[in-house]
Short mmCIF file of C-alpha atoms and ligand atoms in Angstrom, two decimals:
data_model
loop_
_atom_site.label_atom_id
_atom_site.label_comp_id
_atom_site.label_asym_id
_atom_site.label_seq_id
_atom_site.Cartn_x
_atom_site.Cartn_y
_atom_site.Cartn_z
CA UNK A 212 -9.46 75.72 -164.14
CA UNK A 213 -11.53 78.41 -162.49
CA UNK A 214 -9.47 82.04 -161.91
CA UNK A 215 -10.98 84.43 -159.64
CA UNK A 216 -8.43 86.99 -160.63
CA UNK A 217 -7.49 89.39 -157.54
CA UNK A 218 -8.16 88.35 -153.80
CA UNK A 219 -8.52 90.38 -150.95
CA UNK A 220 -6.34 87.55 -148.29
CA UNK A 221 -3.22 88.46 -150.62
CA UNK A 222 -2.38 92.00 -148.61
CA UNK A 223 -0.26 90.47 -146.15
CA UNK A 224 3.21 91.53 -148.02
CA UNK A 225 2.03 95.24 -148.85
CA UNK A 226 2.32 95.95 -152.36
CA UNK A 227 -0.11 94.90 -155.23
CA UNK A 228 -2.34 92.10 -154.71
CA UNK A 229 -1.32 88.46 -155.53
CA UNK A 230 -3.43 86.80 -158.33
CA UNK A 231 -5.24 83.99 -157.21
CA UNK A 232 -5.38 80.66 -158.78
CA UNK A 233 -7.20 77.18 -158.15
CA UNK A 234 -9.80 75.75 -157.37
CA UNK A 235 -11.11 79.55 -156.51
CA UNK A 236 -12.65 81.09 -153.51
CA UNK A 237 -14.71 78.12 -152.86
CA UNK A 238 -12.65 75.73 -152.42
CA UNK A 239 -10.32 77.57 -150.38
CA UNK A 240 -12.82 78.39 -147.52
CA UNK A 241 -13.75 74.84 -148.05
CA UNK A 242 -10.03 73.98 -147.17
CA UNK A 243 -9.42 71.68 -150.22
CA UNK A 244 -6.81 71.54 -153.06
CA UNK A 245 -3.83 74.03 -152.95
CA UNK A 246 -4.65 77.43 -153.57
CA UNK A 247 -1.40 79.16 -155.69
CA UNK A 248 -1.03 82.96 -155.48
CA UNK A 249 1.86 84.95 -156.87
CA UNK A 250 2.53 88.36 -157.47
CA UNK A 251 5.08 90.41 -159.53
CA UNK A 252 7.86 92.09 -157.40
CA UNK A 253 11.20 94.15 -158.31
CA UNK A 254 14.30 94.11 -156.11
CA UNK A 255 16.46 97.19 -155.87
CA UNK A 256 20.02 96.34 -155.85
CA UNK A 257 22.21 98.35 -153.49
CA UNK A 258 25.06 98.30 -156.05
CA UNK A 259 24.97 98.77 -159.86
CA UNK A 260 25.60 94.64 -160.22
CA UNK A 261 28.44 94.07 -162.95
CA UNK A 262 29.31 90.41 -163.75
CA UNK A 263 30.53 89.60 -167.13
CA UNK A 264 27.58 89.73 -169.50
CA UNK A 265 26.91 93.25 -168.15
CA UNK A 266 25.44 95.55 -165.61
CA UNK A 267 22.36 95.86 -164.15
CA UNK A 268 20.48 98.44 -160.57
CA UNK A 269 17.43 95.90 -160.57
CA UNK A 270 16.04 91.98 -160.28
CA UNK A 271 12.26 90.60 -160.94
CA UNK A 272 10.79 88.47 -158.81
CA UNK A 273 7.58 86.49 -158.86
CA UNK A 274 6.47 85.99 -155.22
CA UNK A 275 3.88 82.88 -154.99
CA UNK A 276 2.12 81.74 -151.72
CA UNK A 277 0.74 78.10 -151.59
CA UNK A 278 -2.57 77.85 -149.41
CA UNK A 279 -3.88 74.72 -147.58
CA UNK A 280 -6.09 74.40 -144.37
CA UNK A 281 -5.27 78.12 -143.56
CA UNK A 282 -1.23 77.39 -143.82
CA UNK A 283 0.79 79.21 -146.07
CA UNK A 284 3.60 77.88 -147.80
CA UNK A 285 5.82 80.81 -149.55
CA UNK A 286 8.13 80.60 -152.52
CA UNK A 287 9.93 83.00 -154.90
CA UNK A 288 11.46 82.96 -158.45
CA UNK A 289 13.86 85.50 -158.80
CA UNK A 290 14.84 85.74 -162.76
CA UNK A 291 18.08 87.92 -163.80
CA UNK A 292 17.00 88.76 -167.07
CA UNK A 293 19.99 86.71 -168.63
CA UNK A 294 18.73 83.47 -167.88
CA UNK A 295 15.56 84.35 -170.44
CA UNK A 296 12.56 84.20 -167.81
CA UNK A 297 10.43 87.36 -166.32
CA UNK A 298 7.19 88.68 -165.20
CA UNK A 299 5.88 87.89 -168.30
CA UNK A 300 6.71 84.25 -168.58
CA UNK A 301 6.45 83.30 -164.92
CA UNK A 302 3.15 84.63 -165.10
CA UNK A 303 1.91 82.83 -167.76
CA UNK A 304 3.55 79.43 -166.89
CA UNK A 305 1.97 79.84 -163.19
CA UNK A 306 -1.57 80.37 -165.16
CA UNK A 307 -1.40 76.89 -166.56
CA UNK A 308 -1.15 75.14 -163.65
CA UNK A 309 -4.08 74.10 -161.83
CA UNK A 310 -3.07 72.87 -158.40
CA UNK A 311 -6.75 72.71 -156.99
CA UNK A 312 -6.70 68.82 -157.89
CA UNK A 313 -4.45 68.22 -155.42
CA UNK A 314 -5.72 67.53 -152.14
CA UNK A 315 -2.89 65.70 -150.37
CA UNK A 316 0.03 68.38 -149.98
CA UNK A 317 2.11 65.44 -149.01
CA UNK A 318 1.90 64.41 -152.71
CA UNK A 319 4.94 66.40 -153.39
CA UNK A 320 6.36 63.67 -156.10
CA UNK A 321 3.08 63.83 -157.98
CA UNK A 322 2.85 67.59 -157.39
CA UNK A 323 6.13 68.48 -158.99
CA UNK A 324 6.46 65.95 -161.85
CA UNK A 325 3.09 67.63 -162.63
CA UNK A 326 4.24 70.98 -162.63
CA UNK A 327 7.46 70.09 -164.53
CA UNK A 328 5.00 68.40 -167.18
CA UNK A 329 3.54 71.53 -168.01
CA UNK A 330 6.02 73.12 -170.09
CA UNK A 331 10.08 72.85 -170.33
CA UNK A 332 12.57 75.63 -169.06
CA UNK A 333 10.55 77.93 -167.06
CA UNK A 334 13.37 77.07 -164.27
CA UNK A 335 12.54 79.66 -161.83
CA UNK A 336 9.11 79.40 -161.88
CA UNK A 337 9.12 76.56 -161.25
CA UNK A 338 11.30 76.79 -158.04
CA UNK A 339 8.44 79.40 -157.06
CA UNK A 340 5.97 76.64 -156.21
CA UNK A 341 8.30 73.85 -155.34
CA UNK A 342 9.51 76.08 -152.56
CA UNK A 343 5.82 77.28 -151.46
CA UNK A 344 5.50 73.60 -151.32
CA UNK A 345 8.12 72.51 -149.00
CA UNK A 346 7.77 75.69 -146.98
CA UNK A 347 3.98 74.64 -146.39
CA UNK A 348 4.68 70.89 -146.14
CA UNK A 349 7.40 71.50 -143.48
CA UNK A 350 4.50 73.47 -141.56
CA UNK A 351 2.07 71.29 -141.95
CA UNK A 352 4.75 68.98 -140.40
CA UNK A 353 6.17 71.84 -137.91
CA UNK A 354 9.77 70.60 -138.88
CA UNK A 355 12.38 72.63 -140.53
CA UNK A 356 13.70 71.21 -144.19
CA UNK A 357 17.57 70.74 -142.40
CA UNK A 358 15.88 68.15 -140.01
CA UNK A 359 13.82 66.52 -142.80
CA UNK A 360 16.62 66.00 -144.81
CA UNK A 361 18.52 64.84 -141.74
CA UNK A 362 21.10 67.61 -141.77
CA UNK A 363 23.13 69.03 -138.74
CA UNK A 364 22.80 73.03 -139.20
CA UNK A 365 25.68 72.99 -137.11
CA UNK A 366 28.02 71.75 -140.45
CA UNK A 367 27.03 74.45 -142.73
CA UNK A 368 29.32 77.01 -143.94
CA UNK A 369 30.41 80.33 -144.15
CA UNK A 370 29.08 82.63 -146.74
CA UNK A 371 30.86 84.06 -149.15
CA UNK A 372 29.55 87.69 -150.05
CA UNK A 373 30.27 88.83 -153.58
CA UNK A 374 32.43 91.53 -155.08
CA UNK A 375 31.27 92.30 -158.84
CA UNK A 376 33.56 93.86 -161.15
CA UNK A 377 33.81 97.72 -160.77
CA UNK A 378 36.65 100.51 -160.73
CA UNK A 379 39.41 99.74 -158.17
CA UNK A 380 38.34 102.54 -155.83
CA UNK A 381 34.76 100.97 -155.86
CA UNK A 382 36.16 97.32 -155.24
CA UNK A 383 37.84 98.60 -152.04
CA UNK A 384 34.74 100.54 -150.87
CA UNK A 385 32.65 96.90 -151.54
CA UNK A 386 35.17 95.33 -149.81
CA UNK A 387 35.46 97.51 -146.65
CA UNK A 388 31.55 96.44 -146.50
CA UNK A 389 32.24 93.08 -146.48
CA UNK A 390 34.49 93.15 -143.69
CA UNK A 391 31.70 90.91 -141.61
CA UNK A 392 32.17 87.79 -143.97
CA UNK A 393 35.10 85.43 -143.90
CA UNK A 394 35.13 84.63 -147.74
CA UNK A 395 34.69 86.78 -150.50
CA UNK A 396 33.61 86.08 -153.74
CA UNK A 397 34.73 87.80 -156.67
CA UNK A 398 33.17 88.38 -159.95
CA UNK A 399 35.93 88.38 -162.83
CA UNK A 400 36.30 87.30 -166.63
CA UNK A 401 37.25 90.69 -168.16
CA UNK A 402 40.09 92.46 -168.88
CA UNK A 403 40.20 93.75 -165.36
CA UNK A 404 40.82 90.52 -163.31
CA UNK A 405 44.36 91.38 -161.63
CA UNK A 406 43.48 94.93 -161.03
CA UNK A 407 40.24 93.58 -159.07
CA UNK A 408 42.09 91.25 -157.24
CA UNK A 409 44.91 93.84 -156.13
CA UNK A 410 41.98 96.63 -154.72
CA UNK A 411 40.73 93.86 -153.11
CA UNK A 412 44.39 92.59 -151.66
CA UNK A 413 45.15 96.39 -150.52
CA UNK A 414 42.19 96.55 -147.98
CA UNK A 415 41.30 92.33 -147.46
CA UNK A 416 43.33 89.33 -146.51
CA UNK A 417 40.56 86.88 -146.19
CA UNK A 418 39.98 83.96 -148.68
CA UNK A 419 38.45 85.19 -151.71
CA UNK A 420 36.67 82.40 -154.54
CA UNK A 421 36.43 83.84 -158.40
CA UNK A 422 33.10 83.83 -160.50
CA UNK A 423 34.63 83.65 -163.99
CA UNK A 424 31.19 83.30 -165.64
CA UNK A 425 32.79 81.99 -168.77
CA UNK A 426 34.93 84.84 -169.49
CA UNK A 427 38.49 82.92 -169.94
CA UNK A 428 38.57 82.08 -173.69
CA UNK A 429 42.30 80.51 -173.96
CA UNK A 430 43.30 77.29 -171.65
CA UNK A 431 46.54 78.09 -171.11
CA UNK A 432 45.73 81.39 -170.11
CA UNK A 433 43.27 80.45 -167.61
CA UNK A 434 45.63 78.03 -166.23
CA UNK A 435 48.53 80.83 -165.46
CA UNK A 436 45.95 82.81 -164.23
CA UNK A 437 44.46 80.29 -161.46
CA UNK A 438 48.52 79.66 -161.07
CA UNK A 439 48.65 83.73 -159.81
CA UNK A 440 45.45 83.47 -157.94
CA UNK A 441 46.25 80.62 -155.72
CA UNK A 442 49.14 82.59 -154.61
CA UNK A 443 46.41 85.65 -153.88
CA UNK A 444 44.76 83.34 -151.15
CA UNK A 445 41.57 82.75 -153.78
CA UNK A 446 40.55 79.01 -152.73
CA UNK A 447 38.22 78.08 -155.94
CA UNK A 448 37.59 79.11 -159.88
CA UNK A 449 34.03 78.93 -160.66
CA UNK A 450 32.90 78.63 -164.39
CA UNK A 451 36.72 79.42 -166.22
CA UNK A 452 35.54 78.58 -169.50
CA UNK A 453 32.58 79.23 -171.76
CA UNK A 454 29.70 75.79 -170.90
CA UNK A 455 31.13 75.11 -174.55
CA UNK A 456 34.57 74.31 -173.95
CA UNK A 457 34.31 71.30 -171.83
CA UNK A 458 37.33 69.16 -173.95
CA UNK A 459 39.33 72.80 -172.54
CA UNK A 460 37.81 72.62 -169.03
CA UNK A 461 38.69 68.44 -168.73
CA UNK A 462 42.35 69.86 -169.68
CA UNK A 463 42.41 72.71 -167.25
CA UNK A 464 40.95 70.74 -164.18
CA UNK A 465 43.50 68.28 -164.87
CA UNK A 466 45.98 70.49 -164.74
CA UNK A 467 44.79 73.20 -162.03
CA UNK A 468 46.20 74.16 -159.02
CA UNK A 469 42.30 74.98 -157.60
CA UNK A 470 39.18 73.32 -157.65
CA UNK A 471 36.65 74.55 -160.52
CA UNK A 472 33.20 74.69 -159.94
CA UNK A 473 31.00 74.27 -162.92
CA UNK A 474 28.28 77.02 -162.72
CA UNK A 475 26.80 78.04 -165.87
CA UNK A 476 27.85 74.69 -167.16
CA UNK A 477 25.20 72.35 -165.22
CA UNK A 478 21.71 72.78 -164.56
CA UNK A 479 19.45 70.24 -162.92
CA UNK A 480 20.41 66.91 -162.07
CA UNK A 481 20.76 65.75 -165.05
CA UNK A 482 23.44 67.57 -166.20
CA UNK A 483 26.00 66.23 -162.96
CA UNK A 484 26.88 63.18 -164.87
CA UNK A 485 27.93 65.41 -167.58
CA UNK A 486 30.35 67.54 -166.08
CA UNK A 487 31.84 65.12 -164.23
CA UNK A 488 35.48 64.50 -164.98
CA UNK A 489 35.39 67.86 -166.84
CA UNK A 490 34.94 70.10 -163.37
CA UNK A 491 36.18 69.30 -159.74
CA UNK A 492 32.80 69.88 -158.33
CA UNK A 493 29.31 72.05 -159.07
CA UNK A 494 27.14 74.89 -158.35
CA UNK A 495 23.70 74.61 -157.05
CA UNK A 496 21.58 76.61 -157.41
CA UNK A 497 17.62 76.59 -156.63
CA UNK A 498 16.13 79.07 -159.90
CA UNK A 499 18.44 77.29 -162.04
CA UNK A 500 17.63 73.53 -161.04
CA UNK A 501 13.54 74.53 -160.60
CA UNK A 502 13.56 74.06 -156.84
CA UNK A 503 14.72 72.30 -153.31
CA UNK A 504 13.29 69.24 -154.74
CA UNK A 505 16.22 69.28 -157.67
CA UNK A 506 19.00 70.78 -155.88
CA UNK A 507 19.08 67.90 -153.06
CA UNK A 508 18.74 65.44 -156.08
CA UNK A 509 21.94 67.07 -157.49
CA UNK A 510 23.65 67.32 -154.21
CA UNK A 511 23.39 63.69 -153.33
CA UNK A 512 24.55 62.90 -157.14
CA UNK A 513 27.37 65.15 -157.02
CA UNK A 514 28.43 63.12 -153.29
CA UNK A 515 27.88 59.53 -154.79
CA UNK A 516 30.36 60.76 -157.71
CA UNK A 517 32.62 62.53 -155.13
CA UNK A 518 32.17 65.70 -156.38
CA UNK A 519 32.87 68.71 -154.65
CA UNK A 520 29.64 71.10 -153.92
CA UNK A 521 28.80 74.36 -153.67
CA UNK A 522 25.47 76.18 -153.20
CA UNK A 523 24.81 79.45 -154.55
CA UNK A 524 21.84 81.77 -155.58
CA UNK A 525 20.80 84.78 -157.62
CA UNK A 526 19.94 87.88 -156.63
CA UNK A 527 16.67 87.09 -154.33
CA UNK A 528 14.95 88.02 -151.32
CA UNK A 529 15.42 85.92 -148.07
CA UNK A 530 12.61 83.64 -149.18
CA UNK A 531 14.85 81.48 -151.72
CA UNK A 532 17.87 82.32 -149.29
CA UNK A 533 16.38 80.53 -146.78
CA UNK A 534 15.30 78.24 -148.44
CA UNK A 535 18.29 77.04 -150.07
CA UNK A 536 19.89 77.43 -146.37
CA UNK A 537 18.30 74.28 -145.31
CA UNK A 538 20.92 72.33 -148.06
CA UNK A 539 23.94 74.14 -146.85
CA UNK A 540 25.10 71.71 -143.74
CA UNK A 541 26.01 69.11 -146.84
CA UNK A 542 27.71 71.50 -148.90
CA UNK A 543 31.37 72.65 -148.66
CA UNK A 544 30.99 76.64 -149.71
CA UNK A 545 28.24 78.32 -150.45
CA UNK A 546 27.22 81.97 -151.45
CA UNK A 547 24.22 83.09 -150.10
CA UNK A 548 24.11 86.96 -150.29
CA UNK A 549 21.52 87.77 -152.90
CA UNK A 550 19.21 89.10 -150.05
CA UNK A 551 22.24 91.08 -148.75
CA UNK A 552 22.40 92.42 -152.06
CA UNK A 553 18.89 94.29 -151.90
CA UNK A 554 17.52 97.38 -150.09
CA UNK A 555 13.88 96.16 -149.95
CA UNK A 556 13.64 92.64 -148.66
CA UNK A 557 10.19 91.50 -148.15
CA UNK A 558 10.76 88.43 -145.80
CA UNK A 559 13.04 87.89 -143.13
CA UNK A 560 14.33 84.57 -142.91
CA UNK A 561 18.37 83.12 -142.72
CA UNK A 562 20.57 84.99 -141.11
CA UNK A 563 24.42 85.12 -141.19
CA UNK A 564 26.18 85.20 -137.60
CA UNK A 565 29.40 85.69 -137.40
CA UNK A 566 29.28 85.03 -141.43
CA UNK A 567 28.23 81.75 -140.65
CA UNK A 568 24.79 80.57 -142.09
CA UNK A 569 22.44 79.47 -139.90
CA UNK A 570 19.36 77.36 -141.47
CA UNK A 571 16.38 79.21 -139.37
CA UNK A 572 14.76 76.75 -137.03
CA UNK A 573 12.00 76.42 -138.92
CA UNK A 574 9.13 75.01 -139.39
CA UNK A 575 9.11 74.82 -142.99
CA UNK A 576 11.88 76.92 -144.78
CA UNK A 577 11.51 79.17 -141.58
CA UNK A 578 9.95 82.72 -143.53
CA UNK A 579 8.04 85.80 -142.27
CA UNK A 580 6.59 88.52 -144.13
CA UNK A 581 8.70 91.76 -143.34
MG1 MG B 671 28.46 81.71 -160.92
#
């Protein structure tokens, strides 16, 4: 594998240049093999974001552009630095790969079992090139991903736009903010959770969904708790429990009033089998699961075992937004807001009408450069 290191076509987002790998300049102007780019970007948050495991003003990204024939397909890992990946190790994972021996874009099987082969984990970077690929394969096709997958845009839902856990007076200034979106989503798990919900009550009567991200330790606990926020309007409990405590969560789902959404609990497709039974339905998400490819695996595994689904994201520009958009029509909730989230978007892409999302038309996952 030839690198030829910085290239001059990689201005086109503003910013530092996007390293180059392939088959190198060469090839490129000869229009053969898939020419990978990616550069290292940070997203400023508009809040301080506060789930459970702590607090945080910023999110890396690794942006990647996929060249063939003068298209470009664009992709994005976005790594919260909880979830153990960054600069760093997207970097060196996207080194390895060598996509100049592929010639046939189409190829996307062979494409991505190659670039899972190359190392394990390395989730979101991953996702980074699987979603270059289907945004340049949908182009090459001039079809958006909805249509591909056979999807009516018309069925997908509303977003939910998320609350994170902060001082009451805080909460109700988020939640004045929010006022556009029909469904709120709000982060609990500490010892803070009725307080949260009561700012949030005082200025908001709209549904609201709870993020527990583990933080209930005690069953029966959890269960009085979902008992008090069914009667506050909240519609779903996503990840109660620690990803431990599944003989706990079996009881709880059993037992609860609410669906529960395992989160933290599953990761690719692999893991839907194994929280079935124990959860009421799951959480996709694209940088977990390693890309579009994965996350329509795990939503057509989650409907064959009647499984409830819901799509969600980090916090990432409107590059993996959109393209995790073009999955929403088959997916009961979903929160997309991670590009809501951020003060210096790089792409425009989905948008949210009337706090609706609508899959852009495409082609591809339907991204410009800002
Ligand atoms: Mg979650």
């Amino acid at each position: 594998m030839k690198k030829t290191g910085l290239v001059a076509g990689s201005l086109m987002l503003g910013g530092p240049l996007y390293r180059c790998i392939a088959g190198g300049s060469r090839q490129e102007r000869a229009g053969r093999g898939l020419v990978l780019r990616f550069r290292p970007f940070v997203l400023q948050h508009r809040h301080e974001f506060t789930i459970a495991s702590g607090s945080r003003t910023t999110t890396p990204v690794m942006l990647t552009e996929l060249g063939y024939e003068g298209i470009t397909g664009y992709g994005e890992a976005s790594m919260p630095p909880y979830l153990g990946e960054s600069h760093d190790t997207a970097g060196r994972f996207l080194e390895r790969l060598d996509l100049s021996q592929f010639s046939n874009p189409f190829r996307t099987e062979e494409i991505l079992d190659y670039v899972e082969s190359i190392a394990p984990g390395n989730h979101a970077a991953k996702a980074s090139v699987d979603i270059a690929l289907h945004d340049l394969t949908g182009k090459l096709l001039g079809q958006p991903w909805y249509k591909i997958w056979g999807f009516d845009p018309g069925n997908a839902p509303d977003t939910s736009y998320t609350i994170g856990i902060d001082t009451p007076e805080v909460v109700r200034e988020k939640t004045r903010e929010a006022s556009p979106y029909k469904i709120l989503k709000v982060k609990l798990g500490l010892d803070t959770d009725r307080q949260m919900i009561e700012a949030i009550r005082s200025v908001t009567s709209v549904p609201l969904c709870v993020d527990v991200n583990q933080g209930w330790k005690d069953r029966e606990e959890a269960l009085e708790m979902i008992h008090w926020l069914k009667e506050q309007g909240v519609v779903f409990v996503e990840q109660p429990m620690p990803v431990e405590a599944i003989d706990d969560m079996a009881w709880l789902t059993e037992r609860s009033p609410l669906p529960t959404i395992a989160d933290e609990a599953v990761q690719g497709p692999a893991d839907v089998g194994s929280v079935y039974g124990a959860y009421h339905g799951i959480n996709i998400k694209l940088m977990k699961c390693g890309g579009m490819r994965a996350a329509h695996q795990m939503a057509s595994a989650a409907r064959v075992l009647g499984m409830r689904l819901m799509l969600g994201c980090m916090i990432e520009t409107s590059c993996a937004i959109s393209a995790a958009s073009h999955l929403s029509p088959v997916t009961e909730w979903a929160d997309l807001d991670g590009n809501l989230l951020i003060t210096n978007d790089p792409f425009e892409g989905m948008k949210i009408i009337d706090g609706r999302i609508t899959p852009p038309p495409g082609p591809g996952i339907g991204v410009t450069p800002a």
